[in-house]
PDB file of C-alpha atoms in Angstrom:
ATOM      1  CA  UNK A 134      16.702  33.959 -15.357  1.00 61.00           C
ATOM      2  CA  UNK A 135      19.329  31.312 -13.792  1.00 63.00           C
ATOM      3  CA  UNK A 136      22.433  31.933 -11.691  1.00 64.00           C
ATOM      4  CA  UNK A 137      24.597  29.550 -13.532  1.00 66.00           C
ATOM      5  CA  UNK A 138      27.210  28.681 -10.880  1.00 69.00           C
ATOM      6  CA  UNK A 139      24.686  27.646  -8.133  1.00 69.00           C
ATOM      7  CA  UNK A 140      22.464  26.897 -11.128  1.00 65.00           C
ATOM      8  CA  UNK A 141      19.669  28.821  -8.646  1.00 66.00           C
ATOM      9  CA  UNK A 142      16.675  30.316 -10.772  1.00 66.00           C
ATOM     10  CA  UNK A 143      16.657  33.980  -9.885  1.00 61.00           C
ATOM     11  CA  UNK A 144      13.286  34.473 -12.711  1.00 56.00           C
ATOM     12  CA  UNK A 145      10.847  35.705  -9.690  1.00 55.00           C
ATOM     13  CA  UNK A 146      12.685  39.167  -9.670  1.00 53.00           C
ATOM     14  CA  UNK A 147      12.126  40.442 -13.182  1.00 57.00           C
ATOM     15  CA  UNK A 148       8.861  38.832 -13.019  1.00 53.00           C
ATOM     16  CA  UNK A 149       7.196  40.929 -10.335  1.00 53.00           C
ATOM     17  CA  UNK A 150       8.897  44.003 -12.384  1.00 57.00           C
ATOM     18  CA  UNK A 151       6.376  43.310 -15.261  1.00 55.00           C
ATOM     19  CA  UNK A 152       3.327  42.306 -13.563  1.00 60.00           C
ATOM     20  CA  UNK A 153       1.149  44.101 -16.258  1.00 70.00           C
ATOM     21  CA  UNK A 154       3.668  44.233 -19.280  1.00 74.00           C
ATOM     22  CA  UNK A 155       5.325  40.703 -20.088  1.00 83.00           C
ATOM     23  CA  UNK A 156       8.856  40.467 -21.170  1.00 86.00           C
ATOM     24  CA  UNK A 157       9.106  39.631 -25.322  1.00 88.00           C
ATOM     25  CA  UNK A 158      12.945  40.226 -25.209  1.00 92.00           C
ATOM     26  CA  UNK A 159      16.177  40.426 -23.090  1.00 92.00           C
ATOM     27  CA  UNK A 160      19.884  41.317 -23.552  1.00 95.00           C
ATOM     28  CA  UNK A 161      22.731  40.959 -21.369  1.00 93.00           C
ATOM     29  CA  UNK A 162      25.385  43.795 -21.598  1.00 94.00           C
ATOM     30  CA  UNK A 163      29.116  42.598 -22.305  1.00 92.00           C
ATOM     31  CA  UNK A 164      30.651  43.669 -18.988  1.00 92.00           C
ATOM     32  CA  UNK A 165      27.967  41.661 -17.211  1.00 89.00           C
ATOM     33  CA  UNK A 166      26.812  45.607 -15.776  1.00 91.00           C
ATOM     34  CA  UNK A 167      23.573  45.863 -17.681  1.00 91.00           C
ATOM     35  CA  UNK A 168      20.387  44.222 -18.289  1.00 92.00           C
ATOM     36  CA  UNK A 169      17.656  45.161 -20.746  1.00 94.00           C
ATOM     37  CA  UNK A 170      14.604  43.736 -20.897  1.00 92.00           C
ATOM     38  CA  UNK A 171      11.808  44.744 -23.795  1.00 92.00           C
ATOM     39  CA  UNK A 172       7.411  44.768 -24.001  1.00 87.00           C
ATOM     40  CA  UNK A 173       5.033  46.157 -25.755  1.00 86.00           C
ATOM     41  CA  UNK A 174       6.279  49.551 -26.145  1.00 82.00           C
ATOM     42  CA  UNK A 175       9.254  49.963 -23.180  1.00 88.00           C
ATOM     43  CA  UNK A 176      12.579  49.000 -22.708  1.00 92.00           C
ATOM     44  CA  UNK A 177      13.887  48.575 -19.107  1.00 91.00           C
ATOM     45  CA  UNK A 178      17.268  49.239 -18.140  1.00 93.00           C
ATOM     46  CA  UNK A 179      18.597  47.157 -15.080  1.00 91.00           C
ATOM     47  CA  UNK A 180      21.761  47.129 -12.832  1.00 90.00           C
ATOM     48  CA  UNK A 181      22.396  43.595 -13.101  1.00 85.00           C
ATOM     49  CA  UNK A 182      24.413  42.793  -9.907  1.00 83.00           C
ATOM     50  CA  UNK A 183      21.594  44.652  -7.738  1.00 85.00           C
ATOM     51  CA  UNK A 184      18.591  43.843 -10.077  1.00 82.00           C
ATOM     52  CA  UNK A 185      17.251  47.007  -9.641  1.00 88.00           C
ATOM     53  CA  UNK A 186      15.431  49.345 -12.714  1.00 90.00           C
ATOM     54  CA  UNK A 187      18.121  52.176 -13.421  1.00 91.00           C
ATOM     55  CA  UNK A 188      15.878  53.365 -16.236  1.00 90.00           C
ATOM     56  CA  UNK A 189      12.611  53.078 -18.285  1.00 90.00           C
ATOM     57  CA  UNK A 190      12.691  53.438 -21.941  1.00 85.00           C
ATOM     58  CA  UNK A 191       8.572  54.680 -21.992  1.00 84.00           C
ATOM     59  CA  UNK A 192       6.379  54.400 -25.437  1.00 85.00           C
ATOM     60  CA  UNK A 193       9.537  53.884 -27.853  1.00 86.00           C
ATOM     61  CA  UNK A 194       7.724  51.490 -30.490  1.00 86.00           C
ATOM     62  CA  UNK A 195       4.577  51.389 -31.368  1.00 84.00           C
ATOM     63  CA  UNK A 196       4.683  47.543 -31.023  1.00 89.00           C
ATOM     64  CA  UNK A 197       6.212  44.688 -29.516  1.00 91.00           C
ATOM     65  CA  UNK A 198       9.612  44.525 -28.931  1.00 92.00           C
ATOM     66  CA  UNK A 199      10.942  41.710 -29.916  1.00 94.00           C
ATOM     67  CA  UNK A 200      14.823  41.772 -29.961  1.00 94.00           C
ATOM     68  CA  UNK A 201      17.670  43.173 -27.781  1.00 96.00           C
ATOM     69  CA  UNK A 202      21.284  43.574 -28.162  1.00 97.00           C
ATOM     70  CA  UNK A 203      24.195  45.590 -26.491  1.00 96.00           C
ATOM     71  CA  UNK A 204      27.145  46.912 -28.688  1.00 96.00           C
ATOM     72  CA  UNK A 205      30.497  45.466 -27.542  1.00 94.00           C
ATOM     73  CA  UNK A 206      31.365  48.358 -25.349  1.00 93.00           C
ATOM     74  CA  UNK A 207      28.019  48.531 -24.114  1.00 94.00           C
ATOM     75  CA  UNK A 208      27.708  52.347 -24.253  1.00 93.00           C
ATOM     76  CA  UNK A 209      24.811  51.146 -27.218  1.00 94.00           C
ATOM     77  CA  UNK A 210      21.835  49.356 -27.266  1.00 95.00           C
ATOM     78  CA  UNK A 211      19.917  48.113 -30.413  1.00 95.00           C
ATOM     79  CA  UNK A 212      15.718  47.366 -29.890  1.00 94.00           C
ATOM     80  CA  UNK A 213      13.875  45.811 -32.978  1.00 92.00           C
ATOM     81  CA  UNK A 214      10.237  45.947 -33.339  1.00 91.00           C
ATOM     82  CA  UNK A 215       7.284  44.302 -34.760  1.00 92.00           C
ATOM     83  CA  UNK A 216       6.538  47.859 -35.614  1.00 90.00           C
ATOM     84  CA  UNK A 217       9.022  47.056 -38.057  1.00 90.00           C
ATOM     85  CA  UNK A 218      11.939  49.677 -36.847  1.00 91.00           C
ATOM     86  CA  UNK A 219      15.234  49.467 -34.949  1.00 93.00           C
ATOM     87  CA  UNK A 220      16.286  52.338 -32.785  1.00 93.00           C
ATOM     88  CA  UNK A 221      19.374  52.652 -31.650  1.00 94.00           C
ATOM     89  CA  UNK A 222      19.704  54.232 -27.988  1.00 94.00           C
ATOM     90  CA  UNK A 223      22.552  55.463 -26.040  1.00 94.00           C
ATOM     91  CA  UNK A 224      22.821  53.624 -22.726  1.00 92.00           C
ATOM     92  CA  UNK A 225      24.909  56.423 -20.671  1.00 91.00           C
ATOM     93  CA  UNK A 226      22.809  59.119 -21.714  1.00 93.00           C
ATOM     94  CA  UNK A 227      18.919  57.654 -22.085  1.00 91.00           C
ATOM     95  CA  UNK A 228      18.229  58.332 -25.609  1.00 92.00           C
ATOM     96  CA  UNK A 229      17.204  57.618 -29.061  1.00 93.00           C
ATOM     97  CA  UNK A 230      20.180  58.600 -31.454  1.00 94.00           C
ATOM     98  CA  UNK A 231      18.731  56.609 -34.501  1.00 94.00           C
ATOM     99  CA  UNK A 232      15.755  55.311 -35.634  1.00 92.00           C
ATOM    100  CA  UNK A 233      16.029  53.138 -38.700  1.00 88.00           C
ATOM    101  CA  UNK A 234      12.059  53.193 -40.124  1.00 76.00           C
ATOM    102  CA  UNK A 235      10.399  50.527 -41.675  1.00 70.00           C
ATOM    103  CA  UNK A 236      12.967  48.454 -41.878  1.00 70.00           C
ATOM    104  CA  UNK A 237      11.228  45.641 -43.267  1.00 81.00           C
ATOM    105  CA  UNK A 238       7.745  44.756 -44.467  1.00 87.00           C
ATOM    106  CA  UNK A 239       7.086  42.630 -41.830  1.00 90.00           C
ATOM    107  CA  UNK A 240       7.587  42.514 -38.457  1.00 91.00           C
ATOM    108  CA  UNK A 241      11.206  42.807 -37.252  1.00 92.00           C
ATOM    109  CA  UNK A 242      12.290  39.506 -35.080  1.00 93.00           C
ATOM    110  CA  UNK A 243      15.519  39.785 -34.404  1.00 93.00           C
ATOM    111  CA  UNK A 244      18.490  42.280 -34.734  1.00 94.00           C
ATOM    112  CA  UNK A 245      22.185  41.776 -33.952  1.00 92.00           C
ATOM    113  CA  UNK A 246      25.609  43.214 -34.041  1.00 91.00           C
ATOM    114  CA  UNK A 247      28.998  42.293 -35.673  1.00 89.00           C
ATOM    115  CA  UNK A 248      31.802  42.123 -33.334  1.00 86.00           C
ATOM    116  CA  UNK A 249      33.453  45.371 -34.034  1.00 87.00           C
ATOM    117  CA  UNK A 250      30.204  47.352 -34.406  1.00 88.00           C
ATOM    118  CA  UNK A 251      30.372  47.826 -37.513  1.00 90.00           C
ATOM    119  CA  UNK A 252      27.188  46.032 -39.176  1.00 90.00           C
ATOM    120  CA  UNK A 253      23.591  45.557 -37.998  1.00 91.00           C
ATOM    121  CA  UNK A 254      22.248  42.525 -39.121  1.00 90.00           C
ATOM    122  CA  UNK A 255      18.175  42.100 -39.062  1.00 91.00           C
ATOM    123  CA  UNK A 256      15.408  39.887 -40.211  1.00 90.00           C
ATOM    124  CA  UNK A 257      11.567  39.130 -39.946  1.00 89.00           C
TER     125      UNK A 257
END
């Protein structure tokens, strides 16, 4: 991770965080508030200004995760799998509201949002 403006690498504090479970993915929320980073199985939920865990998604996929993404408003956060699902969790309450199975036949790469919210797009 870089601190653009000083252009100072900041990588060594999410780094120690997953000693034992490497990062495969990370989003940034909208509002700069939020970070999410995704392993194996767990999503991590960060205040970004203090770079501090707020919360630990635990044994949500049954793979890696491999994509991130905050909805506009960040209230929403998409994970895609190689488990090939996408859940969809709510950020201010800590849960799952909807789980979009087998999604694909093969592993899910990526996932992203339209602008407005409105549209999921996904691919392998």
């Amino acid at each position: 991770m870089w601190d653009l403006a000083p252009k100072k690498e900041l990588h060594e504090i999410i780094e120690n965080a997953h000693k034992d479970d490497p990062i495969h993915s990370v989003a940034l929320s909208n509002n700069g508030k939020y970070m999410a980073t995704g392993c194996i199985n767990s999503i991590r939920l960060w205040d970004f200004k203090n770079k501090s865990i707020i919360f630990e998604f635990v044994k949500i996929h049954d793979d890696v995760i491999s994509s991130l993404v905050f909805s506009f408003d960040n209230s929403f956060l998409l994970s895609a799998s190689h488990d090939k699902s996408i859940k969809l969790w709510d950020v201010i309450y800590k849960d799952c509201i909807y789980v979009f199975h087998k999604t694909h036949d093969d592993p899910v790469i990526g996932v992203t949002l339209s602008s407005k919210d409105d549209f999921i797009v996904s691919y392998t």
